[in-house]
Coordinates of C-alpha atoms and ligand atoms in Angstrom, one line a residue:
X17 CA -114.1 23.4 -47.7
X18 CA -117.2 24.7 -45.8
X19 CA -116.6 28.3 -44.4
X20 CA -117.0 27.1 -40.7
X21 CA -114.0 24.4 -41.2
X22 CA -111.7 27.0 -42.9
X23 CA -112.5 29.1 -39.7
X24 CA -111.3 25.9 -37.6
X25 CA -108.4 25.5 -39.8
X26 CA -107.0 29.2 -39.3
X27 CA -107.2 29.0 -35.2
X28 CA -103.8 29.3 -34.0
X29 CA -101.9 26.6 -32.7
X30 CA -102.3 26.4 -28.9
X31 CA -98.9 26.0 -27.0
X32 CA -98.0 23.9 -24.2
X33 CA -95.3 23.9 -21.7
X34 CA -92.5 21.3 -22.6
X35 CA -92.9 18.0 -21.5
X36 CA -91.4 17.6 -17.9
X37 CA -91.4 21.6 -17.3
X38 CA -94.0 23.3 -15.7
X39 CA -95.3 27.0 -14.6
X40 CA -95.2 27.7 -11.0
X41 CA -98.2 29.9 -10.2
X42 CA -99.4 32.3 -7.3
X43 CA -100.3 31.3 -4.4
X44 CA -97.7 28.4 -4.4
X45 CA -95.0 30.7 -5.6
X46 CA -95.4 32.3 -2.4
X47 CA -94.3 29.3 -0.7
X48 CA -91.0 28.9 -3.0
X49 CA -90.4 32.5 -2.0
X50 CA -90.6 31.5 1.5
X51 CA -88.3 28.5 1.4
X52 CA -86.0 30.7 -0.6
X53 CA -85.9 33.3 1.8
X54 CA -85.5 31.0 4.7
X55 CA -82.5 29.6 2.8
X56 CA -80.5 32.8 2.3
X57 CA -81.2 33.5 6.2
X58 CA -80.3 30.1 7.4
X59 CA -77.3 29.8 5.1
X60 CA -76.1 33.5 6.0
X61 CA -76.1 32.4 9.7
X62 CA -73.5 29.5 8.8
X63 CA -71.3 32.4 6.8
X64 CA -72.2 30.9 3.5
X65 CA -72.3 33.9 0.8
X66 CA -74.2 33.5 -2.5
X67 CA -73.1 32.4 -6.1
X68 CA -75.3 33.0 -9.1
X69 CA -73.9 30.5 -11.9
X70 CA -74.7 30.7 -15.6
X71 CA -77.4 28.0 -16.9
X72 CA -75.4 26.4 -19.4
X73 CA -71.6 25.9 -19.5
X74 CA -69.6 23.8 -21.9
X75 CA -70.4 20.1 -22.0
X76 CA -66.9 18.7 -21.1
X77 CA -67.1 20.5 -17.7
X78 CA -69.8 17.9 -16.7
X79 CA -68.8 14.8 -18.5
X80 CA -65.5 15.2 -17.0
X81 CA -66.8 15.8 -13.5
X82 CA -70.1 14.0 -13.1
X83 CA -68.3 11.0 -15.1
X84 CA -69.1 9.3 -18.5
X85 CA -70.5 6.2 -16.6
X86 CA -73.5 7.7 -14.8
X87 CA -77.1 8.0 -15.9
X88 CA -76.6 12.0 -15.9
X89 CA -74.0 12.0 -18.4
X90 CA -75.3 8.9 -20.7
X91 CA -78.9 9.7 -20.6
X92 CA -80.1 13.1 -18.8
X93 CA -78.2 15.8 -20.2
X94 CA -79.5 19.0 -22.7
X95 CA -76.8 18.9 -25.1
X96 CA -76.7 21.4 -27.6
X97 CA -74.5 23.0 -30.5
X98 CA -74.0 26.9 -29.4
X99 CA -74.2 27.8 -33.0
X100 CA -75.4 31.0 -35.0
X101 CA -78.6 30.7 -36.3
X102 CA -77.8 31.7 -39.7
X103 CA -75.2 28.6 -39.9
X104 CA -77.5 26.3 -38.5
X105 CA -80.3 27.1 -41.2
X106 CA -77.7 27.1 -43.7
X107 CA -76.6 23.7 -42.7
X108 CA -80.3 22.6 -42.4
X109 CA -80.9 23.6 -46.2
X110 CA -78.4 21.4 -47.3
X111 CA -79.6 18.6 -45.3
X112 CA -83.1 19.1 -46.4
X113 CA -82.6 19.9 -50.0
X114 CA -84.2 17.3 -52.3
X115 CA -81.5 15.9 -54.7
X116 CA -82.2 14.8 -58.1
X117 CA -78.8 14.5 -60.0
X118 CA -80.7 14.2 -63.2
X119 CA -82.4 17.8 -63.2
X120 CA -79.6 20.4 -63.6
X121 CA -81.9 23.0 -61.2
X122 CA -81.8 20.7 -58.5
X123 CA -78.0 20.1 -58.6
X124 CA -77.8 24.1 -58.7
X125 CA -79.7 24.0 -55.8
X126 CA -77.5 22.1 -53.8
X127 CA -74.3 23.8 -55.2
X128 CA -75.8 27.1 -53.8
X129 CA -76.8 25.8 -50.4
X130 CA -73.2 24.2 -49.8
X131 CA -71.9 27.3 -51.0
X132 CA -73.8 29.5 -49.0
X133 CA -72.8 27.2 -45.8
X134 CA -69.0 27.3 -46.9
X135 CA -69.1 31.4 -46.9
X136 CA -70.5 31.4 -43.7
X137 CA -68.9 28.4 -41.7
X138 CA -65.3 30.0 -43.2
X139 CA -66.0 33.4 -41.6
X140 CA -67.0 31.8 -38.3
X141 CA -64.1 29.8 -38.3
X142 CA -61.6 32.6 -39.0
X143 CA -63.1 34.9 -36.5
X144 CA -62.9 32.2 -33.8
X145 CA -66.7 31.9 -33.5
X146 CA -66.2 28.3 -34.1
X147 CA -63.2 26.3 -32.5
X148 CA -60.8 24.4 -34.1
X149 CA -59.4 21.5 -32.7
X150 CA -57.3 18.7 -34.8
X151 CA -60.0 16.4 -35.3
X152 CA -62.6 19.0 -36.4
X153 CA -59.9 20.7 -38.6
X154 CA -59.3 17.7 -40.3
X155 CA -62.8 16.8 -40.4
X156 CA -63.6 20.2 -42.0
X157 CA -60.9 20.1 -44.6
X158 CA -62.2 16.8 -46.0
X159 CA -65.8 18.3 -46.3
X160 CA -64.7 21.4 -48.1
X161 CA -62.5 19.4 -50.4
X162 CA -65.5 17.6 -51.2
X163 CA -67.4 20.6 -51.8
X164 CA -64.7 22.0 -53.9
X165 CA -64.4 19.1 -56.1
X166 CA -68.6 19.0 -56.6
X167 CA -68.4 22.7 -57.6
X168 CA -65.7 21.9 -60.5
X169 CA -67.8 18.8 -61.5
X170 CA -70.9 21.1 -61.8
X171 CA -69.0 23.5 -64.3
X172 CA -66.7 20.8 -65.6
X173 CA -63.9 22.5 -64.5
X174 CA -60.8 21.8 -66.8
X175 CA -58.5 21.2 -63.5
X176 CA -60.6 17.8 -62.7
X177 CA -58.6 15.1 -64.1
X178 CA -60.2 13.8 -67.5
X179 CA -60.8 10.2 -66.3
X180 CA -63.6 11.8 -63.6
X181 CA -64.5 14.6 -65.8
X182 CA -65.8 12.0 -68.4
X183 CA -67.9 10.4 -65.8
X184 CA -68.8 13.9 -64.4
X185 CA -72.8 13.0 -63.9
X186 CA -71.8 9.7 -62.1
X187 CA -69.7 11.4 -59.8
X188 CA -72.3 14.2 -59.2
X189 CA -74.7 11.6 -58.5
X190 CA -72.0 10.2 -55.8
X191 CA -71.1 13.6 -54.4
X192 CA -74.4 15.0 -53.6
X193 CA -75.6 12.6 -51.0
X194 CA -72.0 11.9 -49.7
X195 CA -72.2 15.8 -48.9
X196 CA -75.3 16.3 -47.6
X197 CA -74.5 13.3 -45.2
X198 CA -71.0 14.6 -44.4
X199 CA -72.1 18.4 -43.3
X200 CA -73.8 16.7 -40.3
X201 CA -70.2 15.9 -39.0
X202 CA -69.0 19.6 -39.6
X203 CA -68.9 21.3 -36.1
X204 CA -70.7 24.7 -36.2
X205 CA -70.1 25.8 -32.5
X206 CA -69.3 24.4 -29.4
X207 CA -71.4 22.0 -27.4
X208 CA -73.2 23.3 -24.3
X209 CA -75.0 21.5 -21.8
X210 CA -77.9 23.1 -19.7
X211 CA -76.7 22.4 -16.3
X212 CA -77.9 19.2 -15.1
X213 CA -76.5 20.4 -11.3
X214 CA -74.3 23.1 -9.8
X215 CA -71.4 21.5 -8.1
X216 CA -69.2 21.2 -10.9
X217 CA -69.9 25.3 -11.9
X218 CA -69.0 26.2 -8.1
X219 CA -65.7 24.6 -8.7
X220 CA -65.2 25.9 -12.0
X221 CA -65.7 29.3 -10.7
X222 CA -63.8 28.8 -7.6
X223 CA -60.8 28.1 -9.9
X224 CA -61.6 30.9 -12.6
X225 CA -61.8 33.5 -9.8
X226 CA -58.8 32.4 -7.9
X227 CA -61.0 31.4 -4.8
X228 CA -57.8 29.7 -3.4
X229 CA -56.4 33.0 -2.5
X230 CA -59.1 33.7 0.0
X231 CA -59.6 32.9 3.5
X232 CA -60.4 29.0 3.5
X233 CA -62.6 27.4 3.5
X234 CA -65.0 29.3 1.0
X235 CA -68.8 28.7 1.6
X236 CA -71.0 29.4 -1.0
X237 CA -74.6 28.4 -1.8
X238 CA -76.9 28.5 -4.9
X239 CA -80.5 27.9 -5.7
X240 CA -82.0 27.8 -9.3
X241 CA -83.2 25.7 -12.5
X242 CA -81.4 22.3 -13.1
X243 CA -82.0 20.4 -16.3
X244 CA -82.2 16.6 -16.4
X245 CA -84.1 14.6 -19.6
X246 CA -85.6 12.2 -17.1
X247 CA -89.1 10.7 -17.3
X248 CA -91.4 13.0 -15.8
X249 CA -93.2 11.9 -12.7
X250 CA -94.5 12.9 -9.4
X251 CA -91.3 14.9 -7.8
X252 CA -89.2 14.5 -11.0
X253 CA -89.1 17.0 -13.8
X254 CA -86.5 17.8 -16.4
X255 CA -86.5 21.3 -15.3
X256 CA -86.2 21.5 -11.6
X257 CA -84.9 23.5 -8.7
X258 CA -82.2 23.1 -6.4
X259 CA -80.6 24.8 -3.5
X260 CA -77.6 23.6 -2.8
X261 CA -74.3 24.9 -0.8
X262 CA -70.6 23.7 -1.1
X263 CA -67.4 24.4 1.2
X264 CA -64.3 24.3 -0.5
X265 CA -60.6 24.5 0.3
X266 CA -59.2 24.3 3.8
X267 CA -58.9 21.0 5.7
X268 CA -61.1 18.1 5.4
X269 CA -61.8 18.2 8.9
X270 CA -65.0 16.1 10.0
X271 CA -66.6 19.2 12.0
X272 CA -66.9 20.6 8.5
X273 CA -68.8 17.3 7.0
X274 CA -71.0 17.6 10.3
X275 CA -71.6 21.6 10.2
X276 CA -72.6 21.3 6.6
X277 CA -75.4 18.5 7.4
X278 CA -76.3 20.4 10.7
X279 CA -76.9 23.4 8.5
X280 CA -79.4 21.5 6.0
X281 CA -81.1 20.0 9.0
X282 CA -81.4 23.4 10.7
X283 CA -83.2 24.6 7.4
X284 CA -85.4 22.1 7.0
X285 CA -86.4 22.5 11.0
X286 CA -87.0 26.1 10.3
X287 CA -89.4 25.3 7.5
X288 CA -91.0 22.4 9.7
X289 CA -90.7 20.0 7.4
X290 CA -92.0 17.0 8.3
X291 CA -90.7 13.2 8.6
X292 CA -87.2 14.0 7.9
X293 CA -84.5 11.3 7.8
X294 CA -81.1 11.6 7.2
X295 CA -79.0 8.7 6.4
X296 CA -75.3 8.7 6.2
X297 CA -72.3 6.3 4.6
X298 CA -68.7 6.6 4.0
X299 CA -67.5 5.5 0.2
X300 CA -63.8 5.7 1.1
X301 CA -61.1 7.3 -1.0
X302 CA -58.9 6.9 -4.2
X303 CA -56.9 4.1 -2.1
X304 CA -59.6 1.9 -0.5
X305 CA -62.6 2.4 -2.8
X306 CA -61.1 0.8 -5.9
X307 CA -60.2 -2.3 -3.8
X308 CA -63.9 -2.5 -2.5
X309 CA -65.0 -2.0 -6.0
X310 CA -63.3 -4.9 -7.1
X311 CA -64.0 -7.0 -4.2
X312 CA -67.7 -6.1 -4.9
X313 CA -67.3 -6.8 -8.5
X314 CA -66.0 -10.3 -7.7
X315 CA -69.0 -11.1 -5.6
X316 CA -71.4 -9.8 -8.1
X317 CA -70.0 -11.6 -10.8
X318 CA -71.0 -14.8 -8.7
X319 CA -74.3 -14.1 -8.4
X320 CA -74.6 -12.2 -12.0
X321 CA -77.3 -14.7 -13.6
X322 CA -79.5 -13.3 -10.6
X323 CA -79.2 -10.1 -11.3
X324 CA -81.4 -7.6 -13.9
X325 CA -80.0 -6.3 -16.9
X326 CA -79.2 -3.0 -15.5
X327 CA -77.2 -4.3 -12.5
X328 CA -75.5 -7.0 -15.1
X329 CA -74.3 -4.2 -17.1
X330 CA -73.3 -2.1 -13.8
X331 CA -71.1 -5.1 -12.6
X332 CA -68.6 -3.9 -15.7
X333 CA -69.4 -0.1 -15.6
X334 CA -69.8 1.2 -12.1
X335 CA -70.7 -1.9 -9.3
X336 CA -71.1 0.3 -6.5
X337 CA -74.6 1.7 -8.3
X338 CA -75.7 -2.1 -8.2
X339 CA -76.1 -1.1 -4.0
X340 CA -78.5 1.6 -5.2
X341 CA -80.9 -0.7 -7.0
X342 CA -84.6 -0.6 -6.0
X343 CA -85.4 -3.9 -7.9
X344 CA -87.4 -6.1 -5.4
X345 CA -85.8 -9.5 -7.0
X346 CA -82.3 -8.2 -6.4
X347 CA -82.8 -7.0 -2.6
X348 CA -81.9 -10.6 -1.0
X349 CA -78.8 -10.9 -3.1
X350 CA -77.6 -7.4 -2.3
X351 CA -78.2 -8.2 1.4
X352 CA -75.3 -10.6 1.0
X353 CA -72.9 -8.3 -0.6
X354 CA -69.7 -6.9 1.1
X355 CA -70.2 -3.7 3.4
X356 CA -67.9 -1.1 2.6
X357 CA -67.4 -0.2 6.1
X358 CA -65.4 -3.1 6.9
X359 CA -62.9 -2.2 4.0
X360 CA -62.4 1.3 4.6
X361 CA -59.0 2.2 4.9
X362 CA -57.4 3.3 8.2
X363 CA -57.8 7.4 7.7
X364 CA -61.3 6.9 6.0
X365 CA -62.5 4.8 9.0
X366 CA -61.1 7.5 11.5
X367 CA -62.9 10.4 9.5
X368 CA -66.0 8.5 9.1
X369 CA -66.2 7.6 12.9
X370 CA -65.4 11.1 13.6
X371 CA -68.2 12.6 11.7
X372 CA -70.6 10.5 13.3
X373 CA -69.1 11.8 16.5
X374 CA -69.4 15.5 15.5
X375 CA -73.0 14.9 14.5
X376 CA -73.9 13.2 17.7
X377 CA -72.1 16.4 19.4
X378 CA -74.6 18.6 17.5
X379 CA -77.5 16.5 18.1
X380 CA -78.2 15.8 14.5
X381 CA -79.7 12.3 14.3
X382 CA -78.6 9.8 11.6
X383 CA -79.2 6.6 10.5
X384 CA -76.2 4.9 8.7
X385 CA -77.0 3.2 5.3
X386 CA -74.2 1.0 3.8
X387 CA -75.8 0.7 0.5
X388 CA -76.1 4.8 0.1
X389 CA -73.8 5.4 -2.9
X390 CA -74.2 8.7 -5.0
X391 CA -75.0 8.8 -8.6
X392 CA -72.1 11.0 -9.6
X393 CA -68.7 10.0 -9.8
X394 CA -66.8 12.5 -8.0
X395 CA -67.9 11.7 -4.4
X396 CA -65.7 10.1 -1.8
X397 CA -65.9 9.4 2.0
X398 CA -68.6 11.2 3.7
X399 CA -72.2 10.8 1.4
X400 CA -75.6 11.6 3.1
X401 CA -79.2 11.8 2.0
X402 CA -82.0 13.3 3.4
X403 CA -85.9 12.0 2.9
X404 CA -89.3 13.7 3.8
X405 CA -92.5 13.0 4.1
X406 CA -95.4 12.5 1.4
X407 CA -93.3 12.0 -1.6
X408 CA -94.2 8.4 -2.4
X409 CA -90.7 7.0 -4.0
X410 CA -89.2 9.9 -5.1
X411 CA -88.5 10.9 -1.5
X412 CA -85.1 12.1 -1.5
X413 CA -85.0 15.7 -0.6
X414 CA -81.4 16.2 -0.4
X415 CA -78.6 14.3 -1.6
X416 CA -74.7 15.4 -0.7
X417 CA -71.0 14.4 0.3
X418 CA -67.5 14.9 0.0
X419 CA -65.5 15.5 -3.3
X420 CA -61.9 16.2 -2.5
X421 CA -60.4 16.0 -5.8
X422 CA -62.8 17.5 -8.0
X423 CA -61.3 20.9 -8.1
X424 CA -58.0 19.2 -9.0
X425 CA -59.8 17.2 -11.9
X426 CA -60.9 20.6 -13.3
X427 CA -57.8 21.7 -13.5
X428 CA -57.3 23.5 -10.4
X429 CA -55.0 23.1 -7.3
X430 CA -55.4 19.9 -4.9
X431 CA -58.9 21.4 -2.9
X432 CA -61.0 19.6 -0.4
X433 CA -64.7 19.9 -1.1
X434 CA -68.0 18.8 0.5
X435 CA -71.6 20.1 -0.2
X436 CA -75.3 19.1 -1.1
X437 CA -78.1 19.9 -3.3
X438 CA -81.6 20.1 -2.3
X439 CA -84.6 19.3 -4.4
X440 CA -86.9 22.4 -4.0
X441 CA -89.6 20.8 -6.0
X442 CA -89.8 17.9 -3.6
X443 CA -89.2 20.0 -0.4
X444 CA -92.7 22.0 -1.8
X445 CA -94.5 19.3 -2.3
X446 CA -93.6 17.8 1.0
X447 CA -94.6 20.9 2.7
X448 CA -97.5 20.8 1.0
X449 CA -98.7 17.7 1.7
X450 CA -98.4 18.1 5.3
X451 CA -100.1 21.4 5.3
X452 CA -97.8 23.7 5.3
X453 CA -98.7 25.9 2.4
X454 CA -100.1 29.1 2.3
X455 CA -103.2 29.7 1.3
X456 CA -104.8 32.0 -1.5
X457 CA -102.7 35.4 -0.7
X458 CA -105.7 37.7 0.2
X459 CA -105.8 41.5 0.3
X460 CA -105.7 43.7 3.2
X461 CA -107.9 46.5 1.7
X462 CA -110.5 46.7 -1.1
X463 CA -111.3 50.1 -2.0
X464 CA -115.0 50.4 -3.3
X465 CA -115.6 53.7 -4.7
X466 CA -117.9 55.6 -6.5
X467 CA -117.9 59.2 -8.1
X468 CA -115.4 61.2 -9.8
X469 CA -114.0 62.9 -6.6
X470 CA -114.0 59.5 -4.7
X471 CA -112.0 58.0 -7.4
X472 CA -109.1 60.6 -6.7
X473 CA -109.4 60.3 -3.1
X474 CA -109.3 56.6 -3.5
X475 CA -106.2 56.9 -5.5
X476 CA -104.8 58.9 -3.0
X477 CA -105.9 56.5 -0.2
X478 CA -104.3 53.4 -2.2
X479 CA -100.9 55.0 -2.2
X480 CA -100.9 55.9 1.7
X481 CA -101.8 52.5 2.5
X482 CA -99.4 50.8 0.1
X483 CA -96.6 52.9 1.4
X484 CA -97.6 51.6 4.9
X485 CA -97.1 48.4 3.8
X486 CA -100.6 46.8 3.4
X487 CA -101.6 45.1 -0.1
X488 CA -104.4 47.0 -1.5
X489 CA -106.7 46.4 -4.5
X490 CA -108.2 49.3 -6.4
X491 CA -110.7 48.4 -9.0
X492 CA -109.8 50.5 -12.1
X493 CA -113.6 51.5 -13.1
X494 CA -116.6 52.4 -10.9
X495 CA -118.8 49.5 -9.6
X496 CA -121.7 49.6 -7.7
X497 CA -121.1 49.1 -3.7
X498 CA -122.9 45.7 -4.1
X499 CA -120.6 44.4 -6.6
X500 CA -117.4 46.1 -5.3
X501 CA -118.0 44.2 -1.9
X502 CA -118.6 41.1 -3.6
X503 CA -115.7 41.2 -5.5
X504 CA -113.8 42.2 -2.2
X505 CA -115.1 38.9 -0.6
X506 CA -113.9 36.7 -3.8
X507 CA -110.2 38.5 -3.4
X508 CA -110.6 37.4 0.5
X509 CA -110.0 41.1 1.3
X510 CA -110.1 41.6 5.3
X511 CA -111.4 45.0 4.7
X512 CA -113.2 47.1 2.5
X513 CA -113.0 50.7 2.6
X514 CA -116.0 52.5 1.0
X515 CA -115.5 55.8 -0.5
X516 CA -118.7 57.6 -2.0
X517 CA -119.2 61.4 -2.5
X518 CA -120.8 61.9 0.8
X519 CA -117.6 60.2 2.5
X520 CA -115.2 62.5 0.7
X521 CA -117.0 65.2 1.6
X522 CA -117.6 64.4 5.2
X523 CA -114.2 63.5 5.5
X524 CA -115.0 60.5 7.3
X525 CA -114.4 57.0 5.6
X526 CA -116.3 53.8 6.1
X527 CA -114.2 50.7 6.8
X528 CA -116.1 47.4 6.5
X529 CA -114.8 44.5 8.3
X530 CA -115.3 41.4 5.6
X531 CA -115.4 38.6 8.7
X532 CA -118.5 39.7 10.5
X533 CA -119.9 42.8 8.2
X534 CA -119.2 45.1 10.9
X535 CA -118.9 48.9 10.1
X536 CA -117.2 51.7 11.7
X537 CA -116.4 55.4 10.4
X538 CA -113.0 57.0 10.5
X539 CA -111.1 60.1 9.9
X540 CA -108.2 59.6 7.3
X541 CA -105.5 59.4 10.1
X542 CA -107.5 57.1 12.3
X543 CA -108.3 54.7 9.5
X544 CA -104.5 54.3 9.0
X545 CA -103.8 54.0 12.8
X546 CA -106.7 51.4 13.0
X547 CA -105.5 49.4 10.1
X548 CA -101.7 49.5 11.6
X549 CA -103.2 48.2 14.9
X550 CA -105.5 45.4 13.8
X551 CA -103.3 44.1 10.6
Ligands
LIG28 P1 -82.8 10.7 -7.3 O1 -82.5 9.2 -7.1 O2 -84.2 10.8 -6.9 O3 -82.9 10.7 -8.8 P2 -80.5 11.7 -7.7 O4 -79.4 11.1 -7.1 O5 -80.2 11.7 -9.5 O6 -81.8 11.7 -7.3 P3 -79.0 14.5 -7.0 O7 -78.1 14.5 -8.3 O8 -78.3 14.0 -5.9 O9 -80.3 13.2 -7.1 O10 -79.6 15.7 -6.5 C1 -80.1 16.1 -5.5 C2 -81.7 16.2 -5.4 O11 -82.2 17.0 -6.4 C3 -82.3 15.1 -5.0 O12 -82.4 14.5 -3.8 C4 -83.9 15.5 -5.7 O13 -84.5 15.9 -4.5 C5 -83.5 16.3 -6.4 N1 -83.7 15.9 -8.1 C6 -82.8 15.4 -8.8 N2 -83.4 15.1 -9.9 C7 -84.5 15.6 -10.1 C8 -85.7 15.9 -11.0 N3 -85.5 15.4 -12.0 N4 -86.6 16.3 -10.7 C9 -86.9 17.0 -9.3 N5 -85.9 16.8 -8.5 C10 -84.8 16.2 -8.7
LIG29 MG1 -81.5 11.2 -10.6

């Protein structure tokens, strides 16, 4: 290898953000902050308080709430064993060891790795760090009996029945691969999931903190990253951000549904989000929905061979989701399917009518969409979705609905619930597309200084100006005034404060307005007053 090639080899690996994740950078982050600040303000005016939730939760929380048959649970969850690194590595050592039963040393290596794993996992089980459940315990016993037997074979322990000892080598050949395989099934930590959404967590927290004792309903909002292992594209990421709110407890009065929707619309209005369209639907309750789903299933079975494979599968698993299909070829058939509106029970029909009336009183403009169903199982009655402009096919910026019964499903008391989640990434995209994004963040004042005395004065001036709330750029090393002014321009500064030894001894500071190049001299207090007036 030539020296050049060797150098090239040594170049450290370049890292990239993981697929579907991205860095948010200035100046864009200023827009994110504005959006989030607006959410804090608007939601507070509706009496909502912020809840901050863990980013990962036990996997069961999501499987139980979101539903086994949903895309989120089937394909999109980031799930992993929450195991201590050393146990993980010990298990990997067993899995990765190359086993050559004819070589004594290879047998010893596997035996060593197995025993190392056993010591660590036993300690973790004893301390309760790794949970025991009956299935797991049974499996673990099966595995550790195997390890014990393997150990005895290797040392030809006399307690092994003679007929096995006689063919110990054969038994070792059989047990090695078996144990390497079986170890995969030994659980070394509980399963956790990077949250794909936050409603389940809010309900968990409501129960955990006995919030049913508080005045009802409890109104909470949250913001933060969510994780779904989807195919990344515009407006669809694997780490994305949601801003959401939930109303838990109290009644299911239609005015609550309407006020929640009014709040999202007020938020979007304050942000001047363009092309906002609200669609609503009612998907019934535990009584009427199953009957409708059966009707739908029957209707779908009649046209099964005209549907694509996804929809065909959903006839069995989740017929409502067929209504969600975007497949061009299915649209004609879907149009002929029965509408849920005419199959709602009396209570649901009355609730839906009242929600619409309440929206009208509030001046909220909506469109009814009988095909609007939500992707998660827990929704009932009111569902809604909001779209905005500039987003292509991923144009939903908010989804929400009622989920009475979810808290109960998670082990809490019977509790009404309704909420929504806004896709913040898409909200930001839409604001950018319609020119609502801030430009590069400039500086108010760039301080161009030369000379030791001037530097000390510049430091003091920067401190005072910053205290007064101005953004100030203070170059750390001396530069010629020409270069400094060029730099000030590049940074988009509004003013350059010029401090040389002359200015310092005269006590008169030069302020240059960069937009028109005009200059004026000020005493220190006058300068501050002037900036206060003009910025
Ligand atoms: P979609 O139909 O776009 O997949 P969804 O029904 O899965 O949306 P919800 O679970 O209702 O979405 O989440 C609410 C909002 O979160 C969506 O309307 C969307 O704005 C946003 N969202 C969902 N998944 C993603 C993602 N992978 N990337 C960015 N935003 C997302
Ligand atoms: Mg989705």
